[in-house]
Amino acid sequence: MKMKNELGPIGIFDSGYGGLTVFKEIQQRLPGYDYIYLGDNARTPYGTRSLEKVYQFTLQGVQYLFNQGCHLVILACNTASANALRSIQQKDLPRIAPDKRVLGVIRPTTEYLSQLTKTGHIGLCATEATVNSQSYLIEAKKYAPEVELHQQACPLWVPLVENNEGDGEAAHSLSEKYMKALMAQHDAIDTVLLACTHYPLMMDTIQAHVPDHIQVISQGKIVADSLADYLERHPQMDAKCSKTESRRFLTTDSTKSFDLKASQFYGSDVISEWVELEE
Ligand code: DGL
């Protein structure tokens, strides 16, 4: 375990590959920092699990990243942000690591909502757990009260992405079904927000089933800009983040599969390490 006052990398956590879509934008926006990405691929998807399980698994991931020396961890996962972030921030951090911070993806996204729509109607695609938590609706009331969100759970997209089948026949037929159901909710929807970090990995497939006049938006850039802003506003935390441009990738499942998928996505080689999260 690292000493308390040592500098540490920024931790990025997701249930699997999805957080890579956020990490990619973060490292482009803030290239000088050190990062550790942790994907809990062995236990993905989180989105069909109970709140208790998502919270338990997320806390294990966060603790693992703290033990690697991270002072700041980003939950690059909507499901974890919706079901675990508040408990971790309010209940666990004061007890286990009062000087460390964990941030999620929902608040930065809702703060940005009004800039995404002209009609005031946004269709939101997410996992069942995120939709059921109502987190987006609650946060949007605070940060974008003039925007109406229309939620659509898309539970089978994550397993498709994790299995590298995001552009196959099943992905197309499910995208058609989910997008039809979403569009039927309101005819003024002008934006589809992908509120699951896995979904941008099948962006082309999704876009093929959305009418041309509707834009499809992913969160990576929004979260990256928000992190840059956070570090600027919190110089004490920024000073604790090491900056030697190192990147480490950790996965709880096969490193071979992770390296293949992550390398395709980055266009450069990824060599991951296998880790086990405490049950
Ligand atoms: N990538 C996660 C999200 O943003 C969830 C994927 C899962 O269901 O595990 O919601």
GROMACS .gro file of C-alpha atoms and ligand atoms in nm:
model
  289
    1MET     CA    1   0.000   0.000   0.000
    2LYS     CA    2   0.124   0.351  -0.083
    3MET     CA    3   0.206   0.608   0.184
    4LYS     CA    4  -0.069   0.856   0.257
    5ASN     CA    5   0.107   1.165   0.124
    6GLU     CA    6   0.259   1.018  -0.192
    7LEU     CA    7   0.138   1.144  -0.527
    8GLY     CA    8  -0.089   0.900  -0.710
    9PRO     CA    9  -0.255   0.835  -1.045
   10ILE     CA   10  -0.617   0.918  -1.121
   11GLY     CA   11  -0.830   0.602  -1.103
   12ILE     CA   12  -1.097   0.529  -1.363
   13PHE     CA   13  -1.348   0.256  -1.278
   14ASP     CA   14  -1.609   0.079  -1.488
   15SER     CA   15  -1.787  -0.257  -1.489
   16GLY     CA   16  -1.599  -0.345  -1.809
   17TYR     CA   17  -1.496  -0.178  -2.134
   18GLY     CA   18  -1.743   0.111  -2.129
   19GLY     CA   19  -1.530   0.341  -1.916
   20LEU     CA   20  -1.272   0.337  -2.193
   21THR     CA   21  -1.497   0.573  -2.389
   22VAL     CA   22  -1.464   0.821  -2.103
   23PHE     CA   23  -1.099   0.747  -2.033
   24LYS     CA   24  -1.011   0.811  -2.396
   25GLU     CA   25  -1.153   1.163  -2.376
   26ILE     CA   26  -1.002   1.229  -2.032
   27GLN     CA   27  -0.651   1.139  -2.140
   28GLN     CA   28  -0.685   1.352  -2.453
   29ARG     CA   29  -0.803   1.647  -2.245
   30LEU     CA   30  -0.553   1.593  -1.961
   31PRO     CA   31  -0.261   1.399  -2.115
   32GLY     CA   32   0.006   1.483  -1.858
   33TYR     CA   33  -0.154   1.292  -1.568
   34ASP     CA   34  -0.100   0.929  -1.463
   35TYR     CA   35  -0.402   0.698  -1.486
   36ILE     CA   36  -0.508   0.350  -1.377
   37TYR     CA   37  -0.810   0.206  -1.554
   38LEU     CA   38  -0.992  -0.078  -1.377
   39GLY     CA   39  -1.258  -0.279  -1.561
   40ASP     CA   40  -1.456  -0.537  -1.361
   41ASN     CA   41  -1.511  -0.743  -1.676
   42ALA     CA   42  -1.555  -1.066  -1.479
   43ARG     CA   43  -1.874  -0.938  -1.315
   44THR     CA   44  -2.016  -0.723  -1.593
   45PRO     CA   45  -2.294  -0.631  -1.661
   46TYR     CA   46  -2.378  -0.429  -1.353
   47GLY     CA   47  -2.686  -0.280  -1.516
   48THR     CA   48  -2.912  -0.580  -1.454
   49ARG     CA   49  -2.800  -0.625  -1.091
   50SER     CA   50  -2.952  -0.502  -0.766
   51LEU     CA   51  -2.854  -0.170  -0.613
   52GLU     CA   52  -2.684  -0.359  -0.326
   53LYS     CA   53  -2.463  -0.563  -0.562
   54VAL     CA   54  -2.366  -0.261  -0.774
   55TYR     CA   55  -2.275  -0.071  -0.457
   56GLN     CA   56  -2.075  -0.363  -0.314
   57PHE     CA   57  -1.879  -0.425  -0.638
   58THR     CA   58  -1.818  -0.053  -0.696
   59LEU     CA   59  -1.686   0.000  -0.344
   60GLN     CA   60  -1.448  -0.293  -0.392
   61GLY     CA   61  -1.321  -0.136  -0.714
   62VAL     CA   62  -1.276   0.204  -0.553
   63GLN     CA   63  -1.090   0.053  -0.256
   64TYR     CA   64  -0.863  -0.137  -0.492
   65LEU     CA   65  -0.777   0.187  -0.673
   66PHE     CA   66  -0.717   0.367  -0.342
   67ASN     CA   67  -0.476   0.087  -0.247
   68GLN     CA   68  -0.291   0.153  -0.574
   69GLY     CA   69  -0.228   0.507  -0.451
   70CYS     CA   70  -0.513   0.692  -0.625
   71HIS     CA   71  -0.642   0.999  -0.441
   72LEU     CA   72  -0.912   1.065  -0.696
   73VAL     CA   73  -1.133   0.802  -0.862
   74ILE     CA   74  -1.379   0.863  -1.143
   75LEU     CA   75  -1.670   0.620  -1.172
   76ALA     CA   76  -1.679   0.610  -1.553
   77CYS     CA   77  -2.002   0.414  -1.528
   78ASN     CA   78  -2.354   0.549  -1.502
   79THR     CA   79  -2.487   0.240  -1.327
   80ALA     CA   80  -2.225   0.271  -1.053
   81SER     CA   81  -2.269   0.648  -1.034
   82ALA     CA   82  -2.647   0.607  -1.001
   83ASN     CA   83  -2.643   0.327  -0.745
   84ALA     CA   84  -2.324   0.362  -0.544
   85LEU     CA   85  -2.171   0.710  -0.565
   86ARG     CA   86  -2.383   0.885  -0.304
   87SER     CA   87  -2.330   0.607  -0.043
   88ILE     CA   88  -1.958   0.597  -0.111
   89GLN     CA   89  -1.927   0.975  -0.082
   90GLN     CA   90  -2.144   1.014   0.225
   91LYS     CA   91  -2.098   0.688   0.415
   92ASP     CA   92  -1.770   0.525   0.316
   93LEU     CA   93  -1.523   0.804   0.236
   94PRO     CA   94  -1.544   0.975   0.576
   95ARG     CA   95  -1.466   0.636   0.733
   96ILE     CA   96  -1.207   0.481   0.500
   97ALA     CA   97  -1.040   0.774   0.323
   98PRO     CA   98  -1.157   1.120   0.426
   99ASP     CA   99  -0.901   1.299   0.208
  100LYS     CA  100  -0.977   1.103  -0.110
  101ARG     CA  101  -1.250   1.181  -0.361
  102VAL     CA  102  -1.479   0.980  -0.588
  103LEU     CA  103  -1.667   1.152  -0.872
  104GLY     CA  104  -1.929   1.017  -1.110
  105VAL     CA  105  -2.063   1.089  -1.457
  106ILE     CA  106  -2.426   1.183  -1.394
  107ARG     CA  107  -2.390   1.527  -1.242
  108PRO     CA  108  -2.152   1.662  -1.511
  109THR     CA  109  -2.385   1.526  -1.777
  110THR     CA  110  -2.701   1.676  -1.631
  111GLU     CA  111  -2.526   2.012  -1.584
  112TYR     CA  112  -2.467   2.010  -1.960
  113LEU     CA  113  -2.815   1.893  -2.070
  114SER     CA  114  -2.963   2.228  -2.169
  115GLN     CA  115  -2.679   2.280  -2.418
  116LEU     CA  116  -2.771   1.957  -2.596
  117THR     CA  117  -3.126   2.032  -2.706
  118LYS     CA  118  -3.323   2.296  -2.893
  119THR     CA  119  -3.668   2.145  -2.832
  120GLY     CA  120  -3.609   2.070  -2.463
  121HIS     CA  121  -3.676   1.697  -2.513
  122ILE     CA  122  -3.389   1.449  -2.477
  123GLY     CA  123  -3.415   1.073  -2.511
  124LEU     CA  124  -3.192   0.899  -2.260
  125CYS     CA  125  -3.064   0.545  -2.317
  126ALA     CA  126  -2.928   0.367  -2.010
  127THR     CA  127  -2.913   0.037  -1.826
  128GLU     CA  128  -3.214  -0.085  -1.627
  129ALA     CA  129  -3.039  -0.006  -1.299
  130THR     CA  130  -2.971   0.353  -1.407
  131VAL     CA  131  -3.327   0.404  -1.534
  132ASN     CA  132  -3.479   0.250  -1.219
  133SER     CA  133  -3.265   0.467  -0.990
  134GLN     CA  134  -3.431   0.779  -1.140
  135SER     CA  135  -3.094   0.951  -1.081
  136TYR     CA  136  -3.100   1.138  -1.412
  137LEU     CA  137  -3.452   1.268  -1.353
  138ILE     CA  138  -3.361   1.381  -1.001
  139GLU     CA  139  -3.037   1.553  -1.107
  140ALA     CA  140  -3.195   1.707  -1.419
  141LYS     CA  141  -3.460   1.874  -1.201
  142LYS     CA  142  -3.177   2.054  -1.021
  143TYR     CA  143  -2.939   2.135  -1.306
  144ALA     CA  144  -3.162   2.153  -1.615
  145PRO     CA  145  -3.523   2.201  -1.501
  146GLU     CA  146  -3.629   2.319  -1.847
  147VAL     CA  147  -3.529   1.990  -2.009
  148GLU     CA  148  -3.761   1.690  -2.020
  149LEU     CA  149  -3.589   1.352  -2.023
  150HIS     CA  150  -3.749   1.045  -2.181
  151GLN     CA  151  -3.580   0.730  -2.048
  152GLN     CA  152  -3.532   0.406  -2.238
  153ALA     CA  153  -3.366   0.104  -2.077
  154CYS     CA  154  -3.148  -0.086  -2.326
  155PRO     CA  155  -3.045  -0.389  -2.117
  156LEU     CA  156  -2.900  -0.607  -2.391
  157TRP     CA  157  -2.658  -0.357  -2.540
  158VAL     CA  158  -2.392  -0.401  -2.268
  159PRO     CA  159  -2.356  -0.781  -2.308
  160LEU     CA  160  -2.327  -0.728  -2.685
  161VAL     CA  161  -2.046  -0.475  -2.640
  162GLU     CA  162  -1.868  -0.695  -2.386
  163ASN     CA  163  -1.887  -0.986  -2.632
  164ASN     CA  164  -1.757  -0.781  -2.922
  165GLU     CA  165  -2.086  -0.805  -3.109
  166GLY     CA  166  -2.185  -0.440  -3.116
  167ASP     CA  167  -2.224  -0.433  -3.493
  168GLY     CA  168  -2.383  -0.772  -3.554
  169GLU     CA  169  -2.737  -0.872  -3.650
  170ALA     CA  170  -2.861  -0.893  -3.291
  171ALA     CA  171  -2.724  -0.547  -3.215
  172HIS     CA  172  -2.907  -0.401  -3.516
  173SER     CA  173  -3.238  -0.564  -3.439
  174LEU     CA  174  -3.223  -0.457  -3.072
  175SER     CA  175  -3.121  -0.103  -3.167
  176GLU     CA  176  -3.419  -0.080  -3.399
  177LYS     CA  177  -3.649  -0.199  -3.120
  178TYR     CA  178  -3.508   0.030  -2.848
  179MET     CA  179  -3.495   0.338  -3.071
  180LYS     CA  180  -3.852   0.287  -3.193
  181ALA     CA  181  -3.970   0.263  -2.833
  182LEU     CA  182  -3.776   0.575  -2.738
  183MET     CA  183  -3.898   0.784  -3.032
  184ALA     CA  184  -4.257   0.680  -2.956
  185GLN     CA  185  -4.229   0.852  -2.615
  186HIS     CA  186  -4.227   1.207  -2.760
  187ASP     CA  187  -4.214   1.347  -3.111
  188ALA     CA  188  -4.007   1.652  -3.013
  189ILE     CA  189  -3.702   1.451  -2.908
  190ASP     CA  190  -3.406   1.608  -3.092
  191THR     CA  191  -3.119   1.440  -2.904
  192VAL     CA  192  -3.043   1.089  -2.793
  193LEU     CA  193  -2.805   1.083  -2.497
  194LEU     CA  194  -2.609   0.762  -2.445
  195ALA     CA  195  -2.614   0.752  -2.064
  196CYS     CA  196  -2.418   0.429  -2.040
  197THR     CA  197  -2.048   0.443  -2.110
  198HIS     CA  198  -2.061   0.114  -2.303
  199TYR     CA  199  -2.301   0.240  -2.566
  200PRO     CA  200  -2.062   0.465  -2.764
  201LEU     CA  201  -1.871   0.146  -2.847
  202MET     CA  202  -2.166   0.061  -3.077
  203MET     CA  203  -2.233   0.419  -3.191
  204ASP     CA  204  -2.256   0.337  -3.565
  205THR     CA  205  -2.515   0.065  -3.503
  206ILE     CA  206  -2.727   0.290  -3.281
  207GLN     CA  207  -2.706   0.582  -3.523
  208ALA     CA  208  -2.832   0.362  -3.807
  209HIS     CA  209  -3.167   0.334  -3.625
  210VAL     CA  210  -3.214   0.697  -3.525
  211PRO     CA  211  -3.383   0.944  -3.765
  212ASP     CA  212  -3.131   1.173  -3.941
  213HIS     CA  213  -3.246   1.496  -3.776
  214ILE     CA  214  -3.174   1.358  -3.427
  215GLN     CA  215  -2.823   1.382  -3.285
  216VAL     CA  216  -2.672   1.099  -3.079
  217ILE     CA  217  -2.445   1.221  -2.801
  218SER     CA  218  -2.196   1.035  -2.582
  219GLN     CA  219  -2.069   1.159  -2.246
  220GLY     CA  220  -1.692   1.118  -2.267
  221LYS     CA  221  -1.606   1.473  -2.364
  222ILE     CA  222  -1.853   1.625  -2.120
  223VAL     CA  223  -1.700   1.425  -1.832
  224ALA     CA  224  -1.344   1.507  -1.942
  225ASP     CA  225  -1.418   1.883  -1.950
  226SER     CA  226  -1.583   1.859  -1.611
  227LEU     CA  227  -1.280   1.679  -1.463
  228ALA     CA  228  -1.045   1.946  -1.601
  229ASP     CA  229  -1.266   2.209  -1.441
  230TYR     CA  230  -1.272   2.016  -1.110
  231LEU     CA  231  -0.892   1.992  -1.097
  232GLU     CA  232  -0.864   2.363  -1.167
  233ARG     CA  233  -1.106   2.444  -0.887
  234HIS     CA  234  -0.936   2.200  -0.645
  235PRO     CA  235  -0.561   2.273  -0.665
  236GLN     CA  236  -0.496   2.067  -0.350
  237MET     CA  237  -0.631   1.757  -0.519
  238ASP     CA  238  -0.452   1.844  -0.841
  239ALA     CA  239  -0.125   1.866  -0.647
  240LYS     CA  240  -0.176   1.506  -0.526
  241CYS     CA  241  -0.210   1.370  -0.881
  242SER     CA  242   0.116   1.241  -1.029
  243LYS     CA  243   0.197   1.362  -1.379
  244THR     CA  244   0.438   1.137  -1.567
  245GLU     CA  245   0.194   1.038  -1.845
  246SER     CA  246   0.177   0.673  -1.734
  247ARG     CA  247  -0.125   0.451  -1.808
  248ARG     CA  248  -0.205   0.117  -1.643
  249PHE     CA  249  -0.495  -0.108  -1.735
  250LEU     CA  250  -0.638  -0.360  -1.488
  251THR     CA  251  -0.911  -0.615  -1.556
  252THR     CA  252  -1.078  -0.879  -1.341
  253ASP     CA  253  -1.121  -1.112  -1.642
  254SER     CA  254  -0.904  -1.235  -1.930
  255THR     CA  255  -0.620  -0.994  -2.004
  256LYS     CA  256  -0.598  -1.137  -2.356
  257SER     CA  257  -0.953  -1.034  -2.442
  258PHE     CA  258  -0.910  -0.700  -2.270
  259ASP     CA  259  -0.591  -0.621  -2.460
  260LEU     CA  260  -0.752  -0.711  -2.791
  261LYS     CA  261  -1.063  -0.504  -2.739
  262ALA     CA  262  -0.893  -0.207  -2.572
  263SER     CA  263  -0.617  -0.197  -2.834
  264GLN     CA  264  -0.874  -0.191  -3.117
  265PHE     CA  265  -1.046   0.093  -2.945
  266TYR     CA  266  -0.732   0.297  -2.880
  267GLY     CA  267  -0.548   0.215  -3.198
  268SER     CA  268  -0.239   0.150  -2.988
  269ASP     CA  269  -0.127  -0.150  -2.785
  270VAL     CA  270  -0.276  -0.207  -2.442
  271ILE     CA  271  -0.114  -0.455  -2.203
  272SER     CA  272  -0.343  -0.515  -1.909
  273GLU     CA  273  -0.286  -0.682  -1.573
  274TRP     CA  274  -0.526  -0.929  -1.412
  275VAL     CA  275  -0.652  -0.841  -1.066
  276GLU     CA  276  -0.904  -0.991  -0.828
  277LEU     CA  277  -1.141  -0.771  -0.632
  278GLU     CA  278  -1.217  -0.878  -0.280
  279GLU     CA  279  -1.552  -1.053  -0.238
  280DGL     N1  280  -2.089   0.115  -1.843
  280DGL     C1  281  -2.190   0.114  -1.744
  280DGL     C2  282  -2.276   0.237  -1.748
  280DGL     O1  283  -2.230   0.343  -1.787
  280DGL     C3  284  -2.277  -0.007  -1.725
  280DGL     C4  285  -2.254  -0.131  -1.792
  280DGL     C5  286  -2.308  -0.250  -1.716
  280DGL     O2  287  -2.429  -0.278  -1.721
  280DGL     O3  288  -2.225  -0.313  -1.653
  280DGL     O4  289  -2.390   0.232  -1.707
   0.00000   0.00000   0.00000
